[in-house]
PDB file of C-alpha atoms in Angstrom:
ATOM      1  CA  MET A   1     -13.306 124.645 121.890  1.00 49.00           C
ATOM      2  CA  ASN A   2     -14.403 120.745 121.513  1.00 51.00           C
ATOM      3  CA  ILE A   3     -17.988 119.687 124.330  1.00 49.00           C
ATOM      4  CA  SER A   4     -17.927 116.389 124.948  1.00 55.00           C
ATOM      5  CA  LYS A   5     -22.015 114.834 124.895  1.00 52.00           C
ATOM      6  CA  GLU A   6     -22.451 114.948 128.834  1.00 56.00           C
ATOM      7  CA  GLU A   7     -21.457 118.824 128.513  1.00 56.00           C
ATOM      8  CA  LEU A   8     -24.256 118.964 126.250  1.00 49.00           C
ATOM      9  CA  ARG A   9     -26.570 117.230 128.566  1.00 57.00           C
ATOM     10  CA  LEU A  10     -26.528 118.731 131.576  1.00 54.00           C
ATOM     11  CA  THR A  11     -26.297 122.453 129.901  1.00 56.00           C
ATOM     12  CA  ALA A  12     -29.510 121.501 128.162  1.00 53.00           C
ATOM     13  CA  ASN A  13     -30.912 120.428 132.006  1.00 58.00           C
ATOM     14  CA  ASN A  14     -29.561 123.481 133.124  1.00 59.00           C
ATOM     15  CA  VAL A  15     -32.066 126.093 130.090  1.00 49.00           C
ATOM     16  CA  LEU A  16     -34.724 123.083 131.030  1.00 52.00           C
ATOM     17  CA  THR A  17     -34.783 124.005 134.961  1.00 57.00           C
ATOM     18  CA  GLY A  18     -34.471 126.967 134.598  1.00 55.00           C
ATOM     19  CA  LEU A  19     -37.782 127.451 132.088  1.00 47.00           C
ATOM     20  CA  LYS A  20     -39.470 125.414 134.273  1.00 50.00           C
ATOM     21  CA  ARG A  21     -38.864 127.616 137.601  1.00 54.00           C
ATOM     22  CA  LEU A  22     -39.235 130.641 134.604  1.00 46.00           C
ATOM     23  CA  LEU A  23     -42.238 129.497 134.314  1.00 45.00           C
ATOM     24  CA  TRP A  24     -43.811 128.101 137.647  1.00 44.00           C
ATOM     25  CA  ARG A  25     -42.673 131.389 139.210  1.00 45.00           C
ATOM     26  CA  THR A  26     -44.986 133.131 137.040  1.00 39.00           C
ATOM     27  CA  ALA A  27     -48.154 130.784 137.558  1.00 39.00           C
ATOM     28  CA  VAL A  28     -47.370 131.406 140.660  1.00 36.00           C
ATOM     29  CA  VAL A  29     -47.277 135.745 140.447  1.00 34.00           C
ATOM     30  CA  SER A  30     -50.461 135.433 138.398  1.00 36.00           C
ATOM     31  CA  ARG A  31     -52.438 133.158 140.664  1.00 37.00           C
ATOM     32  CA  SER A  32     -51.490 134.792 143.723  1.00 34.00           C
ATOM     33  CA  ALA A  33     -52.559 138.316 141.015  1.00 33.00           C
ATOM     34  CA  SER A  34     -55.680 136.857 139.938  1.00 31.00           C
ATOM     35  CA  ILE A  35     -55.879 136.470 143.642  1.00 29.00           C
ATOM     36  CA  SER A  36     -56.270 139.605 145.056  1.00 30.00           C
ATOM     37  CA  LEU A  37     -57.851 141.265 142.532  1.00 30.00           C
ATOM     38  CA  ILE A  38     -60.756 138.842 142.966  1.00 28.00           C
ATOM     39  CA  GLU A  39     -60.774 139.572 146.869  1.00 30.00           C
ATOM     40  CA  ALA A  40     -59.939 143.678 146.670  1.00 34.00           C
ATOM     41  CA  LEU A  41     -63.592 143.200 144.668  1.00 35.00           C
ATOM     42  CA  PRO A  42     -66.567 143.957 146.112  1.00 42.00           C
ATOM     43  CA  ASP A  43     -69.323 140.950 145.798  1.00 44.00           C
ATOM     44  CA  HIS A  44     -71.664 142.062 143.602  1.00 45.00           C
ATOM     45  CA  ASN A  45     -72.737 138.835 142.661  1.00 48.00           C
ATOM     46  CA  ASN A  46     -76.213 139.523 143.910  1.00 48.00           C
ATOM     47  CA  ILE A  47     -76.561 143.371 142.903  1.00 48.00           C
ATOM     48  CA  ARG A  48     -78.422 143.675 139.007  1.00 59.00           C
ATOM     49  CA  TYR A  49     -77.413 147.206 138.382  1.00 71.00           C
ATOM     50  CA  SER A  50     -79.046 149.480 137.140  1.00 82.00           C
ATOM     51  CA  SER A  51     -76.899 151.592 135.011  1.00 85.00           C
ATOM     52  CA  VAL A  52     -76.394 154.452 132.979  1.00 84.00           C
ATOM     53  CA  VAL A  53     -74.703 154.659 129.560  1.00 85.00           C
ATOM     54  CA  VAL A  54     -74.022 159.323 128.313  1.00 85.00           C
ATOM     55  CA  GLU A  55     -72.188 160.097 125.045  1.00 86.00           C
ATOM     56  CA  TYR A  56     -70.853 164.246 124.984  1.00 87.00           C
ATOM     57  CA  ILE A  57     -69.943 165.244 122.000  1.00 88.00           C
ATOM     58  CA  VAL A  58     -67.551 167.543 123.109  1.00 91.00           C
ATOM     59  CA  PRO A  59     -65.054 170.342 120.541  1.00 91.00           C
ATOM     60  CA  LYS A  60     -61.406 168.841 120.606  1.00 89.00           C
ATOM     61  CA  GLN A  61     -60.325 172.144 122.007  1.00 91.00           C
ATOM     62  CA  LYS A  62     -62.594 171.806 124.912  1.00 90.00           C
ATOM     63  CA  SER A  63     -61.253 168.851 125.600  1.00 89.00           C
ATOM     64  CA  TRP A  64     -59.289 169.207 129.144  1.00 91.00           C
ATOM     65  CA  ALA A  65     -62.574 171.870 130.140  1.00 91.00           C
ATOM     66  CA  PHE A  66     -65.051 168.584 129.776  1.00 90.00           C
ATOM     67  CA  ARG A  67     -62.612 166.670 132.363  1.00 90.00           C
ATOM     68  CA  GLY A  68     -62.562 168.873 134.699  1.00 91.00           C
ATOM     69  CA  TRP A  69     -66.611 169.622 134.919  1.00 92.00           C
ATOM     70  CA  HIS A  70     -67.480 166.074 134.300  1.00 90.00           C
ATOM     71  CA  ALA A  71     -65.024 164.494 136.747  1.00 91.00           C
ATOM     72  CA  GLN A  72     -66.837 166.510 139.063  1.00 92.00           C
ATOM     73  CA  LEU A  73     -70.199 165.074 138.391  1.00 92.00           C
ATOM     74  CA  ILE A  74     -68.984 162.475 138.416  1.00 91.00           C
ATOM     75  CA  ARG A  75     -67.909 163.215 142.368  1.00 92.00           C
ATOM     76  CA  SER A  76     -71.837 163.909 142.685  1.00 93.00           C
ATOM     77  CA  ALA A  77     -72.352 160.112 141.599  1.00 92.00           C
ATOM     78  CA  ARG A  78     -70.055 158.999 144.136  1.00 92.00           C
ATOM     79  CA  ASP A  79     -71.293 160.983 147.075  1.00 92.00           C
ATOM     80  CA  SER A  80     -74.669 159.586 146.650  1.00 92.00           C
ATOM     81  CA  SER A  81     -76.980 156.534 147.936  1.00 91.00           C
ATOM     82  CA  GLY A  82     -76.663 152.954 146.091  1.00 90.00           C
ATOM     83  CA  PHE A  83     -73.666 154.257 143.850  1.00 91.00           C
ATOM     84  CA  VAL A  84     -71.448 151.052 142.288  1.00 90.00           C
ATOM     85  CA  ARG A  85     -69.030 152.438 140.079  1.00 89.00           C
ATOM     86  CA  VAL A  86     -68.345 154.743 137.173  1.00 89.00           C
ATOM     87  CA  ASP A  87     -66.739 153.330 133.553  1.00 87.00           C
ATOM     88  CA  ARG A  88     -65.137 155.237 131.608  1.00 82.00           C
ATOM     89  CA  HIS A  89     -63.966 154.291 127.763  1.00 82.00           C
ATOM     90  CA  ARG A  90     -61.727 156.320 125.683  1.00 81.00           C
ATOM     91  CA  PRO A  91     -63.559 158.399 123.097  1.00 85.00           C
ATOM     92  CA  LEU A  92     -63.938 158.184 119.430  1.00 86.00           C
ATOM     93  CA  ASN A  93     -62.433 161.555 117.664  1.00 86.00           C
ATOM     94  CA  CYS A  94     -65.049 161.963 114.866  1.00 84.00           C
ATOM     95  CA  LYS A  95     -65.455 164.189 111.193  1.00 76.00           C
ATOM     96  CA  ASP A  96     -65.998 168.636 112.457  1.00 79.00           C
ATOM     97  CA  GLY A  97     -62.616 168.577 115.561  1.00 85.00           C
ATOM     98  CA  VAL A  98     -65.610 166.843 118.304  1.00 89.00           C
ATOM     99  CA  LEU A  99     -65.542 164.153 120.755  1.00 89.00           C
ATOM    100  CA  LYS A 100     -67.387 161.221 121.628  1.00 88.00           C
ATOM    101  CA  TRP A 101     -66.460 160.471 125.161  1.00 88.00           C
ATOM    102  CA  TYR A 102     -69.173 157.447 126.434  1.00 87.00           C
ATOM    103  CA  TRP A 103     -69.261 156.659 129.981  1.00 85.00           C
ATOM    104  CA  VAL A 104     -71.055 154.355 131.866  1.00 87.00           C
ATOM    105  CA  VAL A 105     -72.667 154.901 135.708  1.00 88.00           C
ATOM    106  CA  HIS A 106     -73.324 152.347 137.707  1.00 88.00           C
ATOM    107  CA  PHE A 107     -75.269 151.760 141.111  1.00 89.00           C
ATOM    108  CA  ASP A 108     -77.138 148.818 142.503  1.00 87.00           C
ATOM    109  CA  GLN A 109     -81.020 149.987 142.031  1.00 83.00           C
ATOM    110  CA  PRO A 110     -82.952 151.952 140.096  1.00 81.00           C
ATOM    111  CA  GLU A 111     -84.184 154.286 143.242  1.00 81.00           C
ATOM    112  CA  HIS A 112     -80.986 155.175 143.478  1.00 87.00           C
ATOM    113  CA  LEU A 113     -80.305 155.811 140.114  1.00 86.00           C
ATOM    114  CA  ASN A 114     -83.617 157.748 138.826  1.00 83.00           C
ATOM    115  CA  GLN A 115     -82.694 160.077 142.146  1.00 87.00           C
ATOM    116  CA  TRP A 116     -79.036 161.220 140.636  1.00 89.00           C
ATOM    117  CA  LEU A 117     -80.685 161.435 136.981  1.00 85.00           C
ATOM    118  CA  ALA A 118     -83.409 163.463 138.893  1.00 83.00           C
ATOM    119  CA  SER A 119     -81.763 165.467 140.992  1.00 89.00           C
ATOM    120  CA  LYS A 120     -80.732 169.229 141.521  1.00 90.00           C
ATOM    121  CA  GLU A 121     -77.488 169.161 141.590  1.00 92.00           C
ATOM    122  CA  ARG A 122     -77.071 166.598 139.160  1.00 89.00           C
ATOM    123  CA  GLU A 123     -78.622 169.569 136.939  1.00 88.00           C
ATOM    124  CA  ALA A 124     -76.755 172.373 137.929  1.00 91.00           C
ATOM    125  CA  ILE A 125     -73.334 170.880 136.886  1.00 91.00           C
ATOM    126  CA  LEU A 126     -75.340 170.324 133.970  1.00 87.00           C
ATOM    127  CA  GLN A 127     -76.339 173.283 133.236  1.00 88.00           C
ATOM    128  CA  GLN A 128     -72.905 174.376 133.926  1.00 89.00           C
ATOM    129  CA  GLY A 129     -71.221 172.057 131.412  1.00 87.00           C
ATOM    130  CA  ARG A 130     -73.997 173.135 127.944  1.00 84.00           C
ATOM    131  CA  ASP A 131     -71.197 175.439 127.437  1.00 86.00           C
ATOM    132  CA  ILE A 132     -68.279 172.785 126.957  1.00 88.00           C
ATOM    133  CA  PHE A 133     -69.936 170.317 124.959  1.00 85.00           C
ATOM    134  CA  GLU A 134     -72.523 170.102 122.454  1.00 83.00           C
ATOM    135  CA  SER A 135     -74.141 167.652 122.495  1.00 81.00           C
ATOM    136  CA  TYR A 136     -75.984 164.999 124.992  1.00 77.00           C
ATOM    137  CA  ARG A 137     -77.810 162.117 124.568  1.00 77.00           C
ATOM    138  CA  PHE A 138     -78.270 159.063 128.061  1.00 71.00           C
ATOM    139  CA  LYS A 139     -80.131 155.870 127.373  1.00 68.00           C
ATOM    140  CA  SER A 140     -80.262 153.985 131.134  1.00 64.00           C
ATOM    141  CA  PHE A 141     -80.774 149.983 131.718  1.00 60.00           C
ATOM    142  CA  THR A 142     -81.980 149.006 134.661  1.00 51.00           C
ATOM    143  CA  THR A 143     -83.481 145.782 136.367  1.00 38.00           C
ATOM    144  CA  GLY A 144     -86.826 147.820 137.141  1.00 40.00           C
ATOM    145  CA  LEU A 145     -89.622 150.680 136.251  1.00 38.00           C
ATOM    146  CA  GLU A 146     -89.429 153.568 136.298  1.00 41.00           C
ATOM    147  CA  GLY A 147     -92.191 156.023 136.504  1.00 44.00           C
ATOM    148  CA  TRP A 148     -94.994 153.435 135.213  1.00 45.00           C
ATOM    149  CA  PHE A 149     -92.695 151.741 132.587  1.00 46.00           C
ATOM    150  CA  SER A 150     -88.805 153.120 131.968  1.00 41.00           C
ATOM    151  CA  ARG A 151     -89.949 155.016 129.041  1.00 37.00           C
ATOM    152  CA  ARG A 152     -89.156 158.022 128.856  1.00 37.00           C
ATOM    153  CA  SER A 153     -89.354 159.744 125.413  1.00 32.00           C
ATOM    154  CA  GLY A 154     -86.552 162.851 124.069  1.00 32.00           C
ATOM    155  CA  THR A 155     -82.265 162.114 124.451  1.00 39.00           C
ATOM    156  CA  GLU A 156     -82.963 162.368 128.542  1.00 39.00           C
ATOM    157  CA  MET A 157     -83.404 159.202 129.447  1.00 39.00           C
ATOM    158  CA  ASP A 158     -85.220 156.407 127.410  1.00 38.00           C
ATOM    159  CA  SER A 159     -85.198 152.438 128.942  1.00 45.00           C
ATOM    160  CA  LEU A 160     -85.836 149.685 127.528  1.00 49.00           C
ATOM    161  CA  GLY A 161     -89.392 148.625 129.447  1.00 62.00           C
ATOM    162  CA  PRO A 162     -91.290 145.685 129.243  1.00 76.00           C
ATOM    163  CA  ALA A 163     -92.453 143.858 126.324  1.00 79.00           C
ATOM    164  CA  ALA A 164     -95.386 145.772 124.989  1.00 78.00           C
ATOM    165  CA  TRP A 165     -98.646 143.583 125.791  1.00 88.00           C
ATOM    166  CA  LYS A 166     -97.396 143.597 129.664  1.00 90.00           C
ATOM    167  CA  GLN A 167     -98.102 147.186 129.088  1.00 86.00           C
ATOM    168  CA  ILE A 168    -101.146 146.832 127.628  1.00 88.00           C
ATOM    169  CA  LEU A 169    -102.599 144.102 131.529  1.00 93.00           C
ATOM    170  CA  SER A 170    -101.215 145.809 133.522  1.00 93.00           C
ATOM    171  CA  VAL A 171    -102.110 149.176 132.645  1.00 91.00           C
ATOM    172  CA  VAL A 172    -105.647 147.864 132.807  1.00 93.00           C
ATOM    173  CA  LEU A 173    -104.845 145.451 135.139  1.00 95.00           C
ATOM    174  CA  ALA A 174    -104.243 148.591 137.151  1.00 94.00           C
ATOM    175  CA  LEU A 175    -106.690 151.070 135.295  1.00 94.00           C
ATOM    176  CA  TYR A 176    -110.609 148.833 135.950  1.00 95.00           C
ATOM    177  CA  PRO A 177    -111.068 148.921 139.504  1.00 95.00           C
ATOM    178  CA  VAL A 178    -109.395 152.685 139.474  1.00 95.00           C
ATOM    179  CA  ILE A 179    -112.198 153.963 137.180  1.00 94.00           C
ATOM    180  CA  MET A 180    -115.731 151.616 138.700  1.00 94.00           C
ATOM    181  CA  VAL A 181    -114.515 152.964 142.322  1.00 94.00           C
ATOM    182  CA  GLN A 182    -114.046 156.142 141.457  1.00 94.00           C
ATOM    183  CA  ASP A 183    -117.320 156.394 138.920  1.00 92.00           C
ATOM    184  CA  ARG A 184    -119.744 154.622 142.156  1.00 91.00           C
ATOM    185  CA  ILE A 185    -118.119 157.033 144.708  1.00 93.00           C
ATOM    186  CA  PHE A 186    -118.766 159.956 142.214  1.00 91.00           C
ATOM    187  CA  GLU A 187    -122.785 158.495 141.015  1.00 89.00           C
ATOM    188  CA  TYR A 188    -123.192 157.743 145.088  1.00 89.00           C
ATOM    189  CA  PHE A 189    -121.872 161.110 146.217  1.00 90.00           C
ATOM    190  CA  GLY A 190    -124.025 163.095 143.345  1.00 90.00           C
ATOM    191  CA  ILE A 191    -120.729 164.537 142.816  1.00 90.00           C
ATOM    192  CA  MET A 192    -120.631 166.854 139.452  1.00 89.00           C
ATOM    193  CA  GLU A 193    -123.655 165.633 138.470  1.00 88.00           C
ATOM    194  CA  ASP A 194    -124.634 169.758 136.595  1.00 90.00           C
ATOM    195  CA  TRP A 195    -120.778 170.173 135.904  1.00 91.00           C
ATOM    196  CA  SER A 196    -120.434 170.408 131.999  1.00 92.00           C
ATOM    197  CA  MET A 197    -119.575 166.357 129.954  1.00 90.00           C
ATOM    198  CA  ALA A 198    -116.401 168.122 129.351  1.00 93.00           C
ATOM    199  CA  SER A 199    -115.614 169.604 132.353  1.00 93.00           C
ATOM    200  CA  ALA A 200    -116.574 167.101 134.087  1.00 91.00           C
ATOM    201  CA  MET A 201    -114.287 164.024 132.285  1.00 92.00           C
ATOM    202  CA  TRP A 202    -111.041 166.910 132.943  1.00 93.00           C
ATOM    203  CA  VAL A 203    -111.543 166.221 135.913  1.00 93.00           C
ATOM    204  CA  ASN A 204    -112.227 162.486 135.914  1.00 92.00           C
ATOM    205  CA  LEU A 205    -108.901 162.554 134.496  1.00 92.00           C
ATOM    206  CA  MET A 206    -106.907 164.720 136.514  1.00 94.00           C
ATOM    207  CA  ILE A 207    -107.792 162.608 139.960  1.00 94.00           C
ATOM    208  CA  THR A 208    -107.200 158.804 137.457  1.00 93.00           C
ATOM    209  CA  SER A 209    -104.483 159.586 136.400  1.00 90.00           C
ATOM    210  CA  SER A 210    -103.172 160.941 139.509  1.00 92.00           C
ATOM    211  CA  ILE A 211    -104.414 157.758 141.261  1.00 93.00           C
ATOM    212  CA  LEU A 212    -102.949 154.972 138.703  1.00 91.00           C
ATOM    213  CA  THR A 213     -99.222 156.905 138.903  1.00 86.00           C
ATOM    214  CA  PHE A 214     -98.761 157.578 142.166  1.00 87.00           C
ATOM    215  CA  VAL A 215    -100.591 154.905 144.358  1.00 91.00           C
ATOM    216  CA  VAL A 216    -101.610 151.763 141.878  1.00 92.00           C
ATOM    217  CA  MET A 217     -98.893 151.063 139.130  1.00 90.00           C
ATOM    218  CA  PRO A 218     -96.331 151.699 141.729  1.00 87.00           C
ATOM    219  CA  PHE A 219     -98.783 148.439 143.714  1.00 91.00           C
ATOM    220  CA  VAL A 220     -99.249 146.174 140.678  1.00 92.00           C
ATOM    221  CA  VAL A 221     -94.853 147.285 139.319  1.00 87.00           C
ATOM    222  CA  ARG A 222     -94.091 145.902 142.541  1.00 88.00           C
ATOM    223  CA  VAL A 223     -96.146 142.590 142.206  1.00 92.00           C
ATOM    224  CA  LEU A 224     -95.719 142.199 138.959  1.00 92.00           C
ATOM    225  CA  ASP A 225     -92.021 142.823 138.814  1.00 87.00           C
ATOM    226  CA  PHE A 226     -91.097 139.157 138.404  1.00 89.00           C
ATOM    227  CA  TRP A 227     -93.287 139.588 135.247  1.00 91.00           C
ATOM    228  CA  LEU A 228     -92.698 143.026 133.526  1.00 86.00           C
ATOM    229  CA  GLN A 229     -89.063 142.815 132.988  1.00 76.00           C
ATOM    230  CA  PRO A 230     -87.013 144.499 130.132  1.00 63.00           C
ATOM    231  CA  ALA A 231     -87.981 143.183 127.091  1.00 62.00           C
ATOM    232  CA  HIS A 232     -85.159 142.272 125.840  1.00 54.00           C
ATOM    233  CA  GLN A 233     -83.960 139.951 128.944  1.00 63.00           C
ATOM    234  CA  GLU A 234     -85.332 136.967 129.337  1.00 69.00           C
ATOM    235  CA  ILE A 235     -86.876 135.361 131.946  1.00 80.00           C
ATOM    236  CA  SER A 236     -87.561 131.483 133.105  1.00 87.00           C
ATOM    237  CA  VAL A 237     -91.486 129.791 131.440  1.00 90.00           C
ATOM    238  CA  ARG A 238     -92.679 129.603 135.352  1.00 92.00           C
ATOM    239  CA  ALA A 239     -92.720 133.071 135.939  1.00 90.00           C
ATOM    240  CA  GLU A 240     -94.549 133.988 131.962  1.00 92.00           C
ATOM    241  CA  VAL A 241     -97.558 132.029 132.736  1.00 94.00           C
ATOM    242  CA  LEU A 242     -96.925 132.866 136.152  1.00 94.00           C
ATOM    243  CA  GLY A 243     -97.341 136.471 135.860  1.00 93.00           C
ATOM    244  CA  THR A 244     -99.294 136.145 132.895  1.00 95.00           C
ATOM    245  CA  SER A 245    -101.734 134.088 134.212  1.00 95.00           C
ATOM    246  CA  SER A 246    -102.054 136.072 137.676  1.00 95.00           C
ATOM    247  CA  THR A 247    -103.260 138.834 135.997  1.00 95.00           C
ATOM    248  CA  LEU A 248    -105.979 137.496 133.539  1.00 96.00           C
ATOM    249  CA  LEU A 249    -107.583 135.872 137.126  1.00 96.00           C
ATOM    250  CA  ALA A 250    -107.194 138.729 138.426  1.00 95.00           C
ATOM    251  CA  MET A 251    -109.205 141.159 136.060  1.00 95.00           C
ATOM    252  CA  GLY A 252    -111.569 138.672 135.790  1.00 95.00           C
ATOM    253  CA  ALA A 253    -112.648 138.451 139.873  1.00 96.00           C
ATOM    254  CA  MET A 254    -113.018 141.903 139.647  1.00 96.00           C
ATOM    255  CA  VAL A 255    -115.344 141.741 136.374  1.00 95.00           C
ATOM    256  CA  LEU A 256    -116.858 139.461 138.777  1.00 95.00           C
ATOM    257  CA  LEU A 257    -117.029 141.265 141.406  1.00 94.00           C
ATOM    258  CA  PHE A 258    -118.347 144.532 140.152  1.00 92.00           C
ATOM    259  CA  ASN A 259    -121.270 142.646 138.051  1.00 93.00           C
ATOM    260  CA  ILE A 260    -122.081 141.420 141.504  1.00 93.00           C
ATOM    261  CA  LEU A 261    -122.157 144.698 143.189  1.00 88.00           C
ATOM    262  CA  ALA A 262    -124.122 146.638 140.023  1.00 76.00           C
TER     263      ALA A 262
END
């Protein structure tokens, strides 16, 4: 069958036109799908997640039991204040007939994450799963500071705190006035004057530690939050200079004040 050049040209044009229409439709669908996805997601641009990565070692024969148990654990997280989302990753097939499961749970702030981690409901569910998984461990990554500096050793939690030198300056800043004021009060009222040194020191340390942990350190951490960021997180030079100079100036001012009052 003979085909003229004109017919070939028309056929090629039709094919090109069809391809253009197909590409255009694909682009429109992809664009609309992307827009729908973006609109469907909540605006978390201003949320600095506090997250915890959890690893479970589970025998293969208990995989389904583990799935059911862990679904209960995640429901407790969803019912807690500040829950954002949970990410599940495919398990790793390891030797000795076990699987490694990984979950990342996100909360909107460290306080809400800590509330869930320390909740009685989570602890009860965790105890129920002891017969299902062999072991577990987790690491939390937060934008704030649990306890003093988010440093709890052991398998339960080991968060990333600020640089060691910042921790030292912050603790001294908080501890120095507590010790000085407490010493002046005890001396003025004659408290524990007749006690043995060992007994008086124990009581002093208990009082100082309680005041430091529950009153002074939370205040210091809250005020210097812009500066006491986790060591892995970069902060601006301005924030570094402002935080360091403010801490040193505050300590110097307290030394002068207590020398005047001496």
